[in-house]
Coordinates of C-alpha atoms in Angstrom, one line a residue:
Chain A
X1 CA 128.3 78.5 116.1
X2 CA 130.0 80.7 118.8
X3 CA 129.0 78.2 121.4
X4 CA 130.6 75.3 119.6
X5 CA 133.7 77.5 119.3
X6 CA 133.7 78.0 123.0
X7 CA 133.5 74.3 123.6
X8 CA 136.2 73.5 121.2
X9 CA 138.4 76.2 122.7
X10 CA 137.7 74.7 126.3
X11 CA 138.8 71.2 125.0
X12 CA 142.0 72.7 123.3
X13 CA 142.8 74.6 126.5
X14 CA 142.2 71.4 128.6
X15 CA 144.6 69.5 126.5
X16 CA 147.2 72.1 126.6
X17 CA 146.8 72.2 130.4
X18 CA 147.6 68.5 130.4
X19 CA 150.7 68.8 128.4
X20 CA 152.1 71.9 130.3
X21 CA 151.0 70.4 133.7
X22 CA 152.8 67.1 133.0
X23 CA 155.9 69.0 132.0
X24 CA 155.8 71.1 135.2
X25 CA 155.2 68.0 137.3
X26 CA 158.6 66.7 136.2
X27 CA 160.6 69.5 137.9
X28 CA 160.6 69.9 141.7
X29 CA 160.0 73.7 141.7
X30 CA 157.1 73.7 139.4
X31 CA 155.5 70.3 140.3
X32 CA 152.8 71.5 142.6
X33 CA 151.7 74.1 140.1
X34 CA 151.8 71.6 137.3
X35 CA 149.4 69.3 139.1
X36 CA 147.0 72.2 139.8
X37 CA 147.2 73.3 136.2
X38 CA 146.4 69.7 134.9
X39 CA 143.6 69.6 137.5
X40 CA 142.2 72.9 136.1
X41 CA 142.4 71.4 132.5
X42 CA 140.4 68.4 133.7
X43 CA 137.6 70.6 135.2
X44 CA 137.6 72.6 132.0
X45 CA 137.1 69.4 130.0
X46 CA 134.4 68.0 132.3
X47 CA 132.5 71.3 132.0
X48 CA 132.9 71.2 128.2
X49 CA 131.7 67.7 128.1
X50 CA 128.6 68.6 130.0
X51 CA 127.8 71.7 128.1
X52 CA 128.8 70.6 124.5
X53 CA 125.8 70.6 122.2
X54 CA 124.6 67.1 121.4
X55 CA 121.6 67.3 119.0
X56 CA 118.7 65.1 120.2
X57 CA 120.5 64.1 123.4
X58 CA 118.3 63.8 126.5
X59 CA 121.2 64.9 128.7
X60 CA 120.0 63.2 131.9
X61 CA 122.0 65.9 133.8
X62 CA 120.6 64.7 137.2
X63 CA 122.4 61.4 136.8
X64 CA 125.6 63.1 135.8
X65 CA 125.6 65.5 138.7
X66 CA 124.8 62.9 141.2
X67 CA 127.7 60.6 139.8
X68 CA 130.2 63.5 139.8
X69 CA 129.2 64.4 143.4
X70 CA 129.5 60.8 144.5
X71 CA 132.7 59.9 142.8
X72 CA 134.3 63.3 143.8
X73 CA 133.4 62.8 147.5
X74 CA 134.8 59.3 147.5
X75 CA 137.9 60.3 145.7
X76 CA 138.7 63.3 148.0
X77 CA 137.9 61.6 151.2
X78 CA 140.0 58.6 150.2
X79 CA 143.0 60.7 149.2
X80 CA 142.9 62.7 152.5
X81 CA 142.4 59.6 154.8
X82 CA 145.2 57.6 153.3
X83 CA 148.4 57.2 155.2
X84 CA 151.4 58.5 153.4
X85 CA 152.9 55.0 153.7
X86 CA 149.9 53.5 151.8
X87 CA 150.3 56.1 148.9
X88 CA 151.4 53.6 146.3
X89 CA 148.4 51.4 146.8
X90 CA 146.2 54.4 146.6
X91 CA 147.6 55.4 143.2
X92 CA 147.2 51.9 142.1
X93 CA 143.5 51.6 143.0
X94 CA 142.7 55.0 141.5
X95 CA 144.4 53.8 138.3
X96 CA 142.4 50.6 138.4
X97 CA 139.1 52.5 138.6
X98 CA 140.1 54.5 135.4
X99 CA 140.6 51.3 133.6
X100 CA 137.3 50.1 134.9
X101 CA 135.6 53.2 133.6
X102 CA 137.2 52.5 130.1
X103 CA 135.8 48.9 130.4
X104 CA 132.3 50.2 131.3
X105 CA 132.4 52.4 128.2
X106 CA 133.4 49.7 125.8
X107 CA 130.9 47.4 127.6
X108 CA 128.1 49.8 126.8
X109 CA 129.0 49.7 123.1
X110 CA 128.8 45.9 123.3
X111 CA 125.4 46.3 124.9
X112 CA 124.3 48.8 122.1
X113 CA 125.4 46.5 119.4
X114 CA 123.5 43.7 121.1
X115 CA 120.3 45.6 121.6
X116 CA 120.2 47.4 118.1
X117 CA 121.7 44.4 116.2
X118 CA 123.6 47.0 114.1
X119 CA 127.3 46.0 113.7
X120 CA 130.0 48.8 114.1
X121 CA 132.5 48.8 111.4
X122 CA 135.9 46.9 111.6
X123 CA 137.8 50.0 112.9
X124 CA 135.3 50.6 115.7
X125 CA 135.1 47.0 116.6
X126 CA 138.9 46.8 116.9
X127 CA 138.7 49.9 119.1
X128 CA 136.1 48.3 121.4
X129 CA 138.1 45.1 121.7
X130 CA 141.3 47.0 122.5
X131 CA 139.5 49.1 125.1
X132 CA 138.1 46.0 126.7
X133 CA 141.5 44.3 126.7
X134 CA 143.7 47.2 127.9
X135 CA 141.1 48.6 130.3
X136 CA 140.3 45.1 131.6
X137 CA 144.1 44.4 132.4
X138 CA 144.5 47.8 134.0
X139 CA 141.5 47.2 136.2
X140 CA 142.2 43.8 137.6
X141 CA 146.0 44.3 137.5
X142 CA 145.8 47.4 139.6
X143 CA 143.4 46.0 142.0
X144 CA 145.7 42.9 142.5
X145 CA 148.8 45.2 142.8
X146 CA 146.7 47.1 145.5
X147 CA 146.0 43.9 147.3
X148 CA 149.6 42.7 147.1
X149 CA 150.9 46.0 148.5
X150 CA 148.3 46.0 151.2
X151 CA 149.4 42.5 152.1
X152 CA 146.0 41.1 151.5
X153 CA 147.5 38.2 149.7
X154 CA 150.1 35.8 151.0
X155 CA 153.3 35.6 149.2
X156 CA 153.0 34.3 145.7
X157 CA 150.6 31.5 146.7
X158 CA 148.7 31.7 143.5
X159 CA 151.6 31.4 141.1
X160 CA 151.3 28.4 138.9
X161 CA 154.2 26.3 137.7
X162 CA 155.4 27.8 134.4
X163 CA 153.3 30.8 135.0
X164 CA 154.9 32.9 132.3
X165 CA 153.8 30.2 129.7
X166 CA 150.3 30.3 131.1
X167 CA 150.3 34.0 130.5
X168 CA 151.5 33.7 127.0
X169 CA 148.9 31.1 126.2
X170 CA 146.3 33.4 127.7
X171 CA 147.5 36.2 125.5
X172 CA 147.4 34.0 122.4
X173 CA 143.8 32.9 123.2
X174 CA 142.9 36.6 123.6
X175 CA 144.3 37.6 120.2
X176 CA 142.6 34.5 118.6
X177 CA 139.3 35.5 120.2
X178 CA 139.7 39.0 119.1
X179 CA 140.5 38.1 115.6
X180 CA 137.4 35.8 115.5
X181 CA 135.2 38.6 116.7
X182 CA 136.6 40.9 114.0
X183 CA 136.1 38.4 111.2
X184 CA 132.5 37.3 112.1
X185 CA 131.3 40.8 113.1
X186 CA 130.5 41.9 116.6
X187 CA 126.8 41.4 116.3
X188 CA 127.2 37.7 115.5
X189 CA 129.8 37.0 118.2
X190 CA 128.4 38.6 121.5
X191 CA 129.3 35.6 123.6
X192 CA 132.9 35.4 122.3
X193 CA 133.1 39.2 123.0
X194 CA 132.0 38.6 126.6
X195 CA 134.4 35.7 126.9
X196 CA 137.1 38.0 125.5
X197 CA 136.4 40.5 128.3
X198 CA 136.4 37.9 131.0
X199 CA 139.7 36.5 129.9
X200 CA 141.2 40.1 129.7
X201 CA 140.2 40.5 133.3
X202 CA 141.7 37.2 134.2
X203 CA 144.9 38.1 132.3
X204 CA 145.3 41.3 134.2
X205 CA 145.4 39.3 137.5
X206 CA 147.6 36.5 136.1
X207 CA 150.0 39.1 134.7
X208 CA 150.6 40.8 138.1
X209 CA 150.4 37.8 140.5
X210 CA 154.0 36.4 140.0
X211 CA 155.7 39.8 140.1
X212 CA 157.6 40.3 143.3
X213 CA 156.7 43.0 145.9
X214 CA 159.8 45.0 145.3
X215 CA 158.9 45.3 141.6
X216 CA 155.4 46.5 142.2
X217 CA 156.2 50.3 141.7
X218 CA 157.3 49.4 138.1
X219 CA 154.1 47.4 137.5
X220 CA 151.9 50.2 138.8
X221 CA 153.7 52.6 136.6
X222 CA 153.2 50.3 133.6
X223 CA 149.5 49.8 134.4
X224 CA 149.2 53.6 134.6
X225 CA 150.4 53.9 131.1
X226 CA 147.9 51.2 130.2
X227 CA 145.1 53.2 131.7
X228 CA 146.2 56.1 129.5
X229 CA 146.0 53.8 126.4
X230 CA 142.6 52.6 127.3
X231 CA 141.4 56.1 127.9
X232 CA 142.7 57.1 124.4
X233 CA 141.1 54.0 122.9
X234 CA 137.7 55.0 124.5
X235 CA 138.3 58.5 123.1
X236 CA 138.4 57.0 119.7
X237 CA 135.0 55.3 120.2
X238 CA 133.6 58.7 121.2
X239 CA 135.6 60.6 118.6
X240 CA 136.7 63.0 121.4
X241 CA 140.0 64.6 121.0
X242 CA 140.9 65.4 124.6
X243 CA 140.4 61.9 125.6
X244 CA 142.7 60.9 122.8
X245 CA 145.3 63.5 123.6
X246 CA 145.2 63.0 127.5
X247 CA 145.2 59.3 127.1
X248 CA 148.1 59.0 124.6
X249 CA 150.1 61.5 126.6
X250 CA 149.8 59.4 129.8
X251 CA 150.4 56.3 127.8
X252 CA 153.6 57.5 126.3
X253 CA 155.0 59.4 129.4
X254 CA 153.9 56.4 131.6
X255 CA 156.1 54.1 129.4
X256 CA 159.1 56.5 129.9
X257 CA 158.5 56.7 133.6
X258 CA 158.3 53.0 133.8
X259 CA 161.6 52.6 131.9
X260 CA 163.2 55.3 134.2
X261 CA 162.2 53.4 137.3
X262 CA 163.6 50.1 135.8
X263 CA 166.8 52.0 135.2
X264 CA 166.9 53.1 138.8
X265 CA 167.0 49.5 139.8
X266 CA 169.4 48.6 137.1
X267 CA 166.9 46.0 135.6
X268 CA 165.2 45.7 132.3
X269 CA 161.4 45.8 132.0
X270 CA 161.4 42.3 130.6
X271 CA 163.3 41.1 133.6
X272 CA 160.8 42.7 136.0
X273 CA 157.9 41.2 134.2
X274 CA 159.1 37.7 133.6
X275 CA 161.9 37.1 136.0
X276 CA 160.6 38.9 139.1
X277 CA 162.7 38.3 142.3
X278 CA 159.9 37.7 144.8
X279 CA 160.6 34.0 145.4
X280 CA 164.4 33.9 144.8
X281 CA 166.0 31.4 147.1
X282 CA 169.3 31.4 145.3
X283 CA 170.5 34.4 147.4
X284 CA 170.9 32.2 150.4
X285 CA 174.3 31.0 149.3
X286 CA 176.1 32.7 152.3
X287 CA 174.1 30.8 154.8
X288 CA 173.2 31.9 158.2
X289 CA 174.3 29.0 160.3
X290 CA 177.8 29.8 161.5
X291 CA 177.7 33.5 161.1
X292 CA 177.6 35.5 164.3
X293 CA 175.3 38.6 164.7
X294 CA 176.6 41.2 167.1
X295 CA 174.1 43.3 169.1
X296 CA 174.7 46.7 170.6
X297 CA 172.9 48.1 173.6
X298 CA 170.9 51.3 173.4
X299 CA 173.3 53.1 175.6
X300 CA 176.3 52.2 173.5
X301 CA 174.5 53.2 170.4
X302 CA 173.6 56.5 171.9
X303 CA 177.1 57.3 172.9
X304 CA 178.5 56.2 169.6
X305 CA 176.1 58.4 167.6
X306 CA 176.5 61.4 170.0
X307 CA 180.2 61.6 169.8
X308 CA 180.5 61.0 166.0
X309 CA 181.4 63.6 163.4
X310 CA 179.0 62.4 160.8
X311 CA 176.1 60.1 160.8
X312 CA 174.1 58.9 157.8
X313 CA 170.6 57.5 158.2
X314 CA 169.5 54.9 155.7
X315 CA 165.7 54.8 156.0
X316 CA 163.7 52.0 154.4
X317 CA 160.2 50.8 154.3
X318 CA 160.5 49.6 158.0
X319 CA 160.8 53.2 159.0
X320 CA 157.7 54.0 157.1
X321 CA 155.6 51.2 158.4
X322 CA 156.6 52.0 162.0
X323 CA 155.7 55.7 161.3
X324 CA 159.1 56.5 162.7
X325 CA 160.0 59.4 160.4
X326 CA 159.2 62.0 163.2
X327 CA 161.1 60.2 165.9
X328 CA 164.0 59.8 163.5
X329 CA 164.1 63.5 163.0
X330 CA 164.0 64.0 166.7
X331 CA 167.2 61.9 167.1
X332 CA 168.7 63.9 164.1
X333 CA 167.8 67.2 166.0
X334 CA 169.5 66.0 169.2
X335 CA 172.7 64.8 167.3
X336 CA 172.8 68.0 165.1
X337 CA 172.5 70.1 168.3
X338 CA 175.8 68.5 169.4
X339 CA 177.5 69.4 166.1
X340 CA 177.1 65.9 164.4
X341 CA 176.6 66.2 160.7
X342 CA 173.5 64.2 160.0
X343 CA 172.4 63.2 156.5
X344 CA 169.9 60.8 155.0
X345 CA 170.8 58.4 152.2
X346 CA 167.8 57.9 150.0
X347 CA 168.0 54.8 147.7
X348 CA 165.9 55.5 144.5
X349 CA 163.6 52.6 145.4
X350 CA 163.6 53.1 149.2
X351 CA 160.1 52.7 150.6
X352 CA 157.9 51.0 148.1
X353 CA 158.0 53.5 145.3
X354 CA 160.6 55.9 143.9
X355 CA 160.5 59.2 145.8
X356 CA 158.3 57.6 148.4
X357 CA 160.9 58.0 151.2
X358 CA 161.5 61.7 150.3
X359 CA 157.7 62.3 150.8
X360 CA 157.7 60.6 154.1
X361 CA 160.8 62.5 155.4
X362 CA 159.5 65.8 154.1
X363 CA 156.3 65.0 156.1
X364 CA 158.5 64.9 159.2
X365 CA 160.1 68.3 158.2
X366 CA 163.6 67.0 157.4
X367 CA 165.3 69.7 155.4
X368 CA 165.7 69.0 151.8
X369 CA 169.5 69.4 151.6
X370 CA 170.0 66.6 154.2
X371 CA 168.5 64.2 151.7
X372 CA 171.2 62.5 149.6
X373 CA 170.6 60.6 146.4
X374 CA 172.5 57.5 145.6
X375 CA 175.8 58.9 144.3
X376 CA 176.0 61.6 146.9
X377 CA 175.0 59.2 149.6
X378 CA 177.7 56.7 148.7
X379 CA 180.3 59.6 148.8
X380 CA 179.1 60.6 152.2
X381 CA 179.0 57.0 153.5
X382 CA 182.6 56.5 152.6
X383 CA 183.6 59.3 155.1
X384 CA 180.8 58.7 157.6
X385 CA 181.5 57.5 161.2
X386 CA 178.3 55.7 161.5
X387 CA 175.7 54.5 159.1
X388 CA 172.3 53.8 160.8
X389 CA 170.0 51.6 158.9
X390 CA 166.5 52.0 159.9
X391 CA 164.1 49.4 158.4
X392 CA 166.0 49.1 155.1
X393 CA 167.3 45.9 153.8
X394 CA 167.6 45.1 150.2
X395 CA 168.9 48.5 149.3
X396 CA 172.0 48.0 151.5
X397 CA 172.7 44.4 150.6
X398 CA 176.4 43.9 149.7
X399 CA 175.3 40.8 147.7
X400 CA 174.2 43.1 145.0
X401 CA 177.9 44.0 144.5
X402 CA 179.8 40.9 145.2
X403 CA 177.6 37.8 144.8
X404 CA 176.9 37.1 141.1
X405 CA 174.4 34.4 142.2
X406 CA 172.1 36.8 144.1
X407 CA 168.9 37.8 142.4
X408 CA 169.7 41.4 143.0
X409 CA 173.3 41.3 141.7
X410 CA 173.9 44.5 139.8
X411 CA 171.2 46.6 141.4
X412 CA 172.9 49.8 142.7
X413 CA 173.0 49.8 146.4
X414 CA 174.0 52.1 149.3
X415 CA 177.5 51.0 150.3
X416 CA 177.0 51.4 153.9
X417 CA 179.9 49.0 154.6
X418 CA 182.2 51.9 153.7
X419 CA 181.2 53.8 156.8
X420 CA 183.4 53.1 159.9
X421 CA 180.5 51.6 161.8
X422 CA 177.2 50.2 161.0
X423 CA 174.1 50.0 163.2
X424 CA 171.1 48.2 161.9
X425 CA 167.7 48.9 163.5
X426 CA 165.5 45.9 162.7
X427 CA 162.6 44.0 164.2
X428 CA 164.0 40.5 163.5
X429 CA 166.4 38.6 161.4
X430 CA 163.8 38.2 158.8
X431 CA 164.8 38.8 155.2
X432 CA 163.7 41.8 153.3
X433 CA 160.8 42.4 151.0
X434 CA 162.5 40.8 148.1
X435 CA 162.9 37.7 150.3
X436 CA 166.8 37.8 149.9
X437 CA 169.3 37.0 152.7
X438 CA 171.5 40.0 153.7
X439 CA 175.1 39.3 154.5
X440 CA 175.4 42.8 155.8
X441 CA 173.9 41.8 159.1
X442 CA 176.9 39.4 159.7
X443 CA 179.4 42.1 158.6
X444 CA 182.3 42.7 160.9
X445 CA 181.4 46.4 161.3
X446 CA 177.8 45.8 161.9
X447 CA 176.0 45.8 165.2
X448 CA 172.2 45.0 165.4
X449 CA 169.7 47.0 167.5
X450 CA 166.6 44.8 167.5
X451 CA 163.2 46.2 168.0
X452 CA 160.4 48.2 166.4
X453 CA 161.9 51.1 164.5
X454 CA 159.8 53.8 166.2
X455 CA 160.2 52.4 169.7
X456 CA 163.8 51.9 169.4
X457 CA 164.5 55.4 168.0
X458 CA 162.4 57.0 170.8
X459 CA 164.5 55.1 173.4
X460 CA 167.7 56.2 171.5
X461 CA 166.5 59.8 171.6
X462 CA 165.8 59.4 175.4
X463 CA 169.4 57.9 175.9
X464 CA 170.9 60.7 173.9
X465 CA 169.2 63.3 176.0
X466 CA 170.9 61.9 179.1
X467 CA 174.3 62.3 177.7
Chain B
X1 CA 142.9 48.7 99.9
X2 CA 141.0 49.1 103.1
X3 CA 144.1 50.2 104.8
X4 CA 144.8 53.0 102.4
X5 CA 141.1 54.1 102.5
X6 CA 141.4 54.2 106.4
X7 CA 144.6 56.2 106.3
X8 CA 143.2 58.7 103.9
X9 CA 140.0 59.1 106.0
X10 CA 141.8 59.6 109.2
X11 CA 145.1 61.3 108.3
X12 CA 144.5 64.2 110.8
X13 CA 143.9 61.7 113.5
X14 CA 147.0 59.8 112.6
X15 CA 149.1 63.0 112.8
X16 CA 147.6 63.7 116.1
X17 CA 148.4 60.3 117.5
X18 CA 152.0 60.2 116.4
X19 CA 152.7 63.8 117.6
X20 CA 151.1 63.1 120.9
X21 CA 153.1 59.9 121.4
X22 CA 156.4 61.8 120.7
X23 CA 155.2 64.7 123.0
X24 CA 154.5 62.2 125.7
X25 CA 158.0 60.6 125.4
X26 CA 159.7 64.0 125.4
X27 CA 157.7 65.8 128.0
X28 CA 159.1 64.0 131.0
X29 CA 162.7 63.2 129.6
X30 CA 164.6 64.2 132.8
X31 CA 162.8 63.6 136.1
X32 CA 164.6 63.5 139.4
X33 CA 163.7 60.2 141.4
X34 CA 162.1 62.3 144.1
X35 CA 159.3 63.1 141.6
X36 CA 158.6 59.6 140.2
X37 CA 155.9 58.9 142.6
X38 CA 154.0 62.3 142.3
X39 CA 154.5 62.3 138.6
X40 CA 153.0 58.8 138.2
X41 CA 150.2 59.9 140.4
X42 CA 149.5 63.1 138.5
X43 CA 149.7 61.2 135.1
X44 CA 147.3 58.7 136.5
X45 CA 144.9 61.6 137.4
X46 CA 145.1 62.8 133.8
X47 CA 144.3 59.4 132.4
X48 CA 141.0 59.9 134.3
X49 CA 140.0 62.0 131.2
X50 CA 138.2 58.8 130.4
X51 CA 135.3 60.3 132.4
X52 CA 134.5 62.5 129.5
X53 CA 133.3 59.4 127.6
X54 CA 131.2 58.3 130.5
X55 CA 129.6 61.8 130.7
X56 CA 128.8 61.7 127.0
X57 CA 127.3 58.1 127.4
X58 CA 124.9 59.3 130.1
X59 CA 123.9 62.4 128.0
X60 CA 123.1 60.4 124.8
X61 CA 121.2 57.7 126.7
X62 CA 117.5 57.5 126.3
X63 CA 115.8 58.4 129.6
X64 CA 114.2 55.0 129.9
X65 CA 117.3 53.0 128.8
X66 CA 118.3 52.1 132.4
X67 CA 121.2 49.9 131.4
X68 CA 123.0 52.6 129.5
X69 CA 122.2 55.1 132.2
X70 CA 123.4 52.7 134.8
X71 CA 126.6 51.9 133.0
X72 CA 127.3 55.6 132.4
X73 CA 126.5 56.5 136.0
X74 CA 129.0 53.8 137.2
X75 CA 131.4 55.1 134.6
X76 CA 131.2 58.7 135.8
X77 CA 131.6 57.7 139.4
X78 CA 134.7 55.5 138.7
X79 CA 136.2 58.1 136.4
X80 CA 135.5 60.8 139.0
X81 CA 137.1 58.9 141.9
X82 CA 140.1 58.5 139.6
X83 CA 140.3 62.3 138.7
X84 CA 139.4 63.8 142.1
X85 CA 141.4 61.3 144.2
X86 CA 144.3 61.3 141.8
X87 CA 144.8 65.1 141.8
X88 CA 144.1 65.5 145.4
X89 CA 146.6 62.7 146.4
X90 CA 149.2 64.2 144.1
X91 CA 148.7 67.6 145.7
X92 CA 149.1 66.1 149.1
X93 CA 152.4 64.6 148.2
X94 CA 153.7 67.7 146.6
X95 CA 152.6 70.0 149.4
X96 CA 155.2 68.2 151.6
X97 CA 158.0 69.2 149.4
X98 CA 156.9 72.9 149.4
X99 CA 157.0 73.4 153.2
X100 CA 160.7 73.1 153.9
X101 CA 162.0 75.2 151.0

């Protein structure tokens, strides 16, 4: 009696910790504390699940302890080994494993039905099917998102013609199969249920494949919300409140977060899912042929920066890949020491995920007040002497402002062309992640400084030191 | 008729679902862009709560039912990677914000 009360209380406190933790995670000052609180809630819930009385259960604690130890070790090691630049993939793969866990749970229900021959009622069957569907999509979708961000796949090689129609057909087949299982009863339609699961797994991949790399954060966030829903569905199978509350909470807040991310890119979710930019060739309208690209020497660039009043760095994924954040800070320190006002313009989707760039720069000890968000950055840019673009591309593309034919038309961008001079640090003339031509490179104010971001910045730092 | 019966039987559950959905919508209404990635990562770790189901699966399995035990074991491992890795990675991201304040 008392023991059951303690268990119930532990679950309740765990659920509360999730809610308050999530709330605190959404404000900068309390975020870290919120994460720890939610983590503590999880530990409490796991302990309660291990300790709760289950009449007649064999417990098999050895299996549980071993599995917890194994999973915990893998998770912690992976999270400390991962490079900050690879963070989005990491989140995606963790998320996929959560989905896989839900699939395993529903799969074990299938197996139980098969071995006992006793059919669960319609409600439970619906639940099992939903868990298979949502969990399956989460699993393969997240793994594919991981593979795409990790550049394990070539660009959109696997997209079929009329891919969105293929997806819709797949979804209809899934619904039909699900309805069939519900009508004939799970114990009579094992094979169909297994086909249902396989198709759900295929659908997960098919759903993510055509989505362009630049939209991947939105997809990961959406899949995150799916994994919450699958956890809640699995919670219904086990009639466990904290799974339901935790899962639904993530499902709902994940949906909101997904929409917030879409808003930051000024696009609708539907647009992201169906129309993805990845392949867009229509942006090449400006052509490259007769436009001239001007180059600047390291020495000239160093002089220009050193004697400016204000410099705004625009970091992008290229900076992250080159691990150039620390060298960038070094250049910043040298310039600041000479009285140059140095700021960083952070586009909401700079890097590969919202907030990703802030994390990378914070890692390099760039003071928080130097990081400007979109609006502040555009104000600062209009009075800046030099805008230095380090490995960013699509987020500084003027086509988003003035070329209605461009796939990114309407996306808010950093208006670097309002600064007096522009210097673009770039490896080559290749187009950006979204595969769109950037007229900025041919802008009259712009000068290119070709080379690896880290390498160029360290040479720049060396040049500045000689001045 | 079946629907009405279902509603009556599960009315508390339905309340809980609706309230939690609204709570989930409201709880992160205003989030600065900086926190989108850590927030997503933290929420992802919370969705690892699915591990509870895997633990219960292992506990209720017969000791000689190796299929259920195996599935449960795999479930706990997968869930635990999600939970431990998720919270650790979120903490790592947020640690960087703390330093320079």
